[in-house]
Short mmCIF file of C-alpha atoms in Angstrom, two decimals:
data_model
loop_
_atom_site.label_atom_id
_atom_site.label_comp_id
_atom_site.label_asym_id
_atom_site.label_seq_id
_atom_site.Cartn_x
_atom_site.Cartn_y
_atom_site.Cartn_z
CA MET A 1 -6.52 -27.47 19.77
CA ILE A 2 -3.58 -26.58 17.56
CA LEU A 3 -3.67 -23.64 15.17
CA THR A 4 -1.14 -21.98 12.94
CA ILE A 5 -0.87 -18.35 14.00
CA ASN A 6 1.37 -16.04 11.96
CA GLY A 7 3.13 -19.09 10.61
CA GLU A 8 3.77 -20.81 13.96
CA LYS A 9 1.94 -23.70 15.62
CA CYS A 10 0.09 -22.57 18.75
CA GLN A 11 -2.05 -24.37 21.30
CA LEU A 12 -5.26 -22.62 22.37
CA ALA A 13 -8.15 -23.69 24.57
CA ASP A 14 -11.04 -25.23 22.67
CA GLY A 15 -13.68 -22.69 21.72
CA THR A 16 -11.40 -19.65 22.00
CA VAL A 17 -13.10 -16.58 20.52
CA LEU A 18 -11.00 -14.32 18.32
CA THR A 19 -11.56 -11.24 20.52
CA ALA A 20 -10.30 -13.11 23.58
CA TYR A 21 -7.15 -14.24 21.78
CA LEU A 22 -6.44 -10.73 20.47
CA GLU A 23 -7.00 -9.14 23.90
CA GLU A 24 -4.83 -11.67 25.67
CA ARG A 25 -1.99 -10.99 23.24
CA GLY A 26 -2.41 -7.23 23.63
CA TYR A 27 -3.38 -6.49 20.04
CA ARG A 28 -5.05 -3.13 19.41
CA PRO A 29 -8.06 -3.73 17.13
CA ASP A 30 -7.60 -0.37 15.38
CA LEU A 31 -4.08 -1.31 14.26
CA ILE A 32 -4.62 -4.78 12.85
CA ALA A 33 -6.09 -6.79 10.00
CA VAL A 34 -7.02 -10.40 10.73
CA GLU A 35 -7.21 -13.18 8.16
CA LEU A 36 -8.64 -16.54 9.08
CA ASN A 37 -7.86 -19.30 6.61
CA ARG A 38 -6.86 -16.59 4.12
CA ASN A 39 -10.13 -14.67 4.37
CA ILE A 40 -10.44 -11.25 6.01
CA VAL A 41 -12.39 -11.24 9.26
CA PRO A 42 -14.52 -8.05 9.38
CA LYS A 43 -13.93 -6.20 12.66
CA LYS A 44 -17.60 -6.45 13.62
CA LEU A 45 -17.27 -10.25 13.56
CA TYR A 46 -14.23 -10.52 15.87
CA GLY A 47 -16.53 -11.15 18.85
CA GLU A 48 -18.41 -14.01 17.24
CA THR A 49 -15.55 -15.74 15.45
CA VAL A 50 -14.74 -19.00 17.21
CA LEU A 51 -11.32 -20.43 16.40
CA SER A 52 -11.07 -24.13 15.50
CA ASP A 53 -8.42 -26.81 15.43
CA GLY A 54 -6.32 -26.57 12.28
CA ASP A 55 -7.20 -22.94 11.58
CA GLU A 56 -4.63 -20.69 9.97
CA LEU A 57 -4.76 -17.27 11.61
CA GLU A 58 -2.80 -14.29 10.42
CA VAL A 59 -2.76 -11.09 12.46
CA VAL A 60 -1.13 -8.20 10.61
CA THR A 61 -0.12 -5.26 12.79
CA PHE A 62 0.36 -1.96 11.03
CA MET A 63 3.12 0.30 12.24
CA GLY A 64 3.64 3.97 11.61
CA GLY A 65 5.74 5.26 8.76
CA GLY A 66 5.41 6.01 5.12
CA MET B 1 9.02 18.25 -26.99
CA LEU B 2 9.11 14.48 -26.81
CA SER B 3 6.17 12.99 -28.67
CA LYS B 4 3.88 10.39 -27.16
CA GLU B 5 5.05 7.89 -29.77
CA GLU B 6 8.75 8.50 -29.01
CA LEU B 7 8.22 8.07 -25.28
CA ARG B 8 6.22 4.91 -25.88
CA GLY B 9 8.86 3.63 -28.27
CA VAL B 10 11.69 3.76 -25.76
CA ARG B 11 9.54 1.92 -23.21
CA VAL B 12 8.47 -0.75 -25.70
CA ALA B 13 12.13 -1.25 -26.65
CA ARG B 14 12.89 -2.07 -23.02
CA HIS B 15 9.68 -3.68 -21.76
CA GLY B 16 8.15 -5.26 -24.87
CA GLU B 17 4.89 -4.42 -26.66
CA GLU B 18 2.62 -6.75 -24.72
CA VAL B 19 3.92 -5.58 -21.34
CA GLN B 20 3.59 -1.95 -22.36
CA GLN B 21 -0.02 -2.40 -23.45
CA LYS B 22 -0.92 -3.88 -20.08
CA LEU B 23 0.88 -1.09 -18.20
CA GLU B 24 -0.83 1.58 -20.32
CA SER B 25 -4.29 0.27 -19.62
CA ALA B 26 -3.75 -0.15 -15.85
CA HIS B 27 -5.54 2.01 -13.28
CA VAL B 28 -3.84 2.32 -9.88
CA ALA B 29 -4.96 4.36 -6.86
CA ILE B 30 -2.21 5.66 -4.58
CA CYS B 31 -3.50 6.53 -1.11
CA GLY B 32 -1.10 8.86 0.66
CA LEU B 33 1.61 10.77 -1.20
CA GLY B 34 4.43 10.78 1.34
CA GLY B 35 7.64 8.75 1.36
CA LEU B 36 5.89 5.66 0.06
CA GLY B 37 3.27 7.13 -2.25
CA SER B 38 5.41 9.78 -3.95
CA ASN B 39 8.05 7.16 -4.75
CA VAL B 40 5.50 4.59 -5.92
CA ALA B 41 4.00 7.24 -8.22
CA PHE B 42 7.41 8.11 -9.68
CA PHE B 43 8.21 4.44 -10.35
CA LEU B 44 4.86 3.65 -11.96
CA THR B 45 4.95 6.80 -14.08
CA ARG B 46 8.43 6.00 -15.35
CA ILE B 47 7.46 2.54 -16.60
CA GLY B 48 4.34 3.92 -18.29
CA VAL B 49 1.39 2.93 -16.11
CA GLY B 50 -1.42 4.74 -17.90
CA HIS B 51 -3.75 5.92 -15.19
CA LEU B 52 -2.90 7.01 -11.65
CA HIS B 53 -5.33 8.24 -9.03
CA LEU B 54 -3.43 10.36 -6.50
CA ILE B 55 -5.08 10.90 -3.13
CA ASP B 56 -3.80 12.98 -0.19
CA PHE B 57 -5.21 15.81 1.92
CA ASP B 58 -1.89 17.29 3.02
CA ARG B 59 0.45 20.04 1.89
CA VAL B 60 4.22 19.74 1.40
CA ASP B 61 6.07 20.56 4.62
CA PRO B 62 9.83 20.98 5.28
CA SER B 63 9.74 17.78 7.38
CA ASN B 64 8.84 15.83 4.21
CA LEU B 65 12.04 16.67 2.35
CA ASN B 66 14.22 13.98 3.98
CA ARG B 67 12.39 11.21 2.15
CA GLN B 68 9.56 12.37 -0.08
CA GLN B 69 9.75 13.34 -3.74
CA TYR B 70 9.28 17.06 -3.24
CA ALA B 71 11.60 20.05 -3.37
CA VAL B 72 11.79 23.43 -1.66
CA ARG B 73 9.78 24.95 -4.51
CA HIS B 74 6.84 22.71 -3.55
CA LEU B 75 6.60 23.82 0.10
CA GLY B 76 3.04 24.78 0.97
CA MET B 77 1.54 23.20 -2.15
CA TYR B 78 -0.96 20.37 -1.92
CA LYS B 79 0.92 17.10 -2.42
CA THR B 80 -1.53 16.07 -5.14
CA GLN B 81 -0.60 19.17 -7.13
CA ALA B 82 3.16 19.08 -6.38
CA LEU B 83 3.38 15.41 -7.34
CA ALA B 84 1.18 15.71 -10.43
CA GLU B 85 3.37 18.54 -11.68
CA GLN B 86 6.47 16.35 -11.43
CA LEU B 87 4.85 13.24 -12.90
CA LEU B 88 3.78 15.27 -15.92
CA GLU B 89 7.41 16.35 -16.35
CA ILE B 90 8.38 12.67 -16.56
CA ASP B 91 5.41 11.69 -18.77
CA PRO B 92 3.32 14.55 -20.18
CA TYR B 93 0.78 12.01 -21.50
CA ILE B 94 -0.04 10.15 -18.29
CA ASP B 95 -3.69 10.26 -17.18
CA LEU B 96 -3.83 11.59 -13.61
CA ARG B 97 -6.82 11.98 -11.35
CA CYS B 98 -6.15 13.94 -8.17
CA ASP B 99 -8.28 13.98 -5.06
CA CYS B 100 -7.25 16.30 -2.27
CA LEU B 101 -9.11 14.59 0.57
CA LYS B 102 -8.71 12.46 3.65
CA ILE B 103 -9.88 8.89 3.03
CA THR B 104 -12.35 7.61 5.60
CA GLU B 105 -14.77 4.72 5.78
CA GLY B 106 -17.41 7.31 4.94
CA ASN B 107 -16.01 8.39 1.57
CA ALA B 108 -14.13 5.26 0.45
CA GLY B 109 -17.28 3.68 -0.96
CA THR B 110 -17.04 5.02 -4.51
CA LEU B 111 -13.53 6.46 -4.47
CA PHE B 112 -11.90 3.49 -6.19
CA ASP B 113 -14.55 2.71 -8.80
CA GLU B 114 -12.06 3.08 -11.66
CA GLU B 115 -9.15 1.18 -10.10
CA THR B 116 -8.41 -2.51 -9.73
CA ILE B 117 -5.26 -1.97 -7.66
CA ILE B 118 -5.12 0.17 -4.52
CA CYS B 119 -1.78 1.15 -2.98
CA GLU B 120 -1.88 1.91 0.75
CA ALA B 121 0.87 4.47 1.33
CA PHE B 122 -0.20 6.24 4.51
CA ASP B 123 2.05 6.95 7.47
CA VAL B 124 -0.43 6.80 10.36
CA PRO B 125 -0.93 3.15 11.43
CA GLU B 126 -4.65 3.53 12.22
CA ALA B 127 -5.20 4.87 8.70
CA LYS B 128 -3.26 1.97 7.19
CA ALA B 129 -5.33 -0.57 9.11
CA MET B 130 -8.60 1.19 8.25
CA LEU B 131 -7.90 1.27 4.50
CA VAL B 132 -6.68 -2.33 4.29
CA ASN B 133 -9.65 -3.65 6.29
CA TYR B 134 -12.07 -1.54 4.27
CA CYS B 135 -10.73 -2.70 0.93
CA LEU B 136 -10.58 -6.38 1.88
CA GLU B 137 -14.13 -6.26 3.22
CA HIS B 138 -15.77 -4.13 0.53
CA TYR B 139 -13.66 -4.70 -2.57
CA PRO B 140 -12.74 -8.39 -2.53
CA GLU B 141 -12.10 -8.28 -6.27
CA LYS B 142 -9.53 -5.48 -6.03
CA TYR B 143 -5.91 -5.82 -4.96
CA ILE B 144 -4.60 -3.92 -1.93
CA VAL B 145 -0.83 -3.42 -1.72
CA SER B 146 0.26 -2.11 1.67
CA ALA B 147 3.49 -1.39 3.57
CA SER B 148 4.37 -1.61 7.26
CA GLY B 149 7.75 -1.41 8.99
CA MET B 150 10.41 0.66 7.21
CA ALA B 151 11.85 3.13 9.74
CA GLY B 152 15.57 3.73 10.23
CA PHE B 153 18.44 2.61 8.04
CA GLY B 154 20.40 -0.54 7.20
CA ASP B 155 19.14 -4.11 7.05
CA SER B 156 17.85 -3.65 3.52
CA ASN B 157 17.21 -7.36 3.10
CA SER B 158 14.69 -7.59 5.92
CA ILE B 159 12.22 -5.56 3.86
CA LYS B 160 10.20 -8.04 1.89
CA THR B 161 6.98 -8.61 -0.05
CA GLN B 162 4.46 -11.06 1.41
CA LYS B 163 1.24 -12.37 -0.06
CA ILE B 164 -1.11 -12.45 2.95
CA THR B 165 -4.20 -13.42 0.90
CA SER B 166 -4.71 -13.66 -2.85
CA HIS B 167 -5.57 -9.92 -2.98
CA PHE B 168 -3.61 -8.53 0.00
CA ILE B 169 0.09 -7.91 -0.51
CA LEU B 170 2.16 -6.59 2.40
CA CYS B 171 5.60 -5.02 2.06
CA GLY B 172 8.04 -3.91 4.76
CA ASP B 173 9.89 -5.63 7.61
CA GLN B 174 6.88 -5.70 10.00
CA VAL B 175 9.04 -4.55 12.94
CA SER B 176 10.73 -1.19 12.32
CA GLU B 177 8.41 1.31 13.91
CA ILE B 178 9.16 5.00 14.26
CA ARG B 179 10.63 5.87 17.65
CA GLU B 180 12.78 8.64 19.07
CA ASN B 181 15.96 9.13 17.01
CA TYR B 182 14.81 6.33 14.73
CA GLY B 183 12.67 8.06 12.17
CA LEU B 184 12.04 7.51 8.51
CA MET B 185 14.90 8.00 6.08
CA ALA B 186 14.77 8.25 2.30
CA PRO B 187 16.72 5.09 1.36
CA ARG B 188 14.81 2.59 3.48
CA VAL B 189 11.38 4.10 2.79
CA ALA B 190 12.23 4.01 -0.91
CA ILE B 191 13.09 0.29 -0.61
CA ALA B 192 9.60 -0.36 0.79
CA ALA B 193 8.07 1.87 -1.89
CA ALA B 194 9.95 -0.04 -4.58
CA HIS B 195 8.58 -3.29 -3.16
CA GLU B 196 5.07 -1.87 -3.42
CA ALA B 197 5.62 -0.57 -6.96
CA ASN B 198 7.18 -3.87 -8.03
CA ALA B 199 4.26 -5.84 -6.57
CA ILE B 200 1.81 -3.55 -8.39
CA THR B 201 3.74 -4.06 -11.64
CA SER B 202 3.58 -7.84 -11.17
CA ILE B 203 -0.17 -7.70 -10.54
CA ILE B 204 -0.70 -5.62 -13.69
CA LEU B 205 1.38 -8.08 -15.69
CA GLU B 206 -0.42 -11.06 -14.14
CA LYS B 207 2.74 -12.54 -12.64
CA PRO B 208 3.39 -13.77 -9.07
CA VAL B 209 4.26 -10.91 -6.69
CA CYS B 210 6.71 -12.97 -4.64
#
């Protein structure tokens, strides 16, 4: 399946769960906010959110400084 | 002493009556009063935003002086108090609410009852992520304006404003993290702060943020 992730087209295996994608890419859950099709995904739902073809996923990583 | 009417008059002459009315009735929470938050507060006070809620648990430290809106005379003071004092020098009639506390998921529940716009201006990345997630999950009707990636100097034009969702605005370059010999410096942090303040102004005035 093809998704748009952070603005770029990406191919992922069918049925990929959000947690698996985030772990594989090395994202730290305590440093990110995830929007799926422009809606926030609550952290407690990362493990049960199944990505689908055509989804738009945005992973925002917060970095230190302010 | 400058009267409230005189101060309002010079703003209306520059901004227009309708704009000024909207700014005066706006309520904005500023979470973290460091390089981002102190500058955002200065900007919003200058244009006449009526109600600011200043939140920070920390005191002014010498390490803050390279980029935050404090002076030697403020060292050791709570940032809420040091900033409020200065904002009242710029606008003696602004309505300020100060909370000297550390925002957590435990106390954020009723903290922003009066505000429609929340400015994330922390420095610790875990705190930034916590506040943005909390607000998007629990306050879908409020706007959260956040900043990430502003360390170092140069490359002014890579700092931008992005609309991630209808109510989540992200400023910064998304890459410049603090590292050794590449810390935060006043000009570039102020650019990010100005992006946040400008986005907040646009939201108040019901115009596109970017």
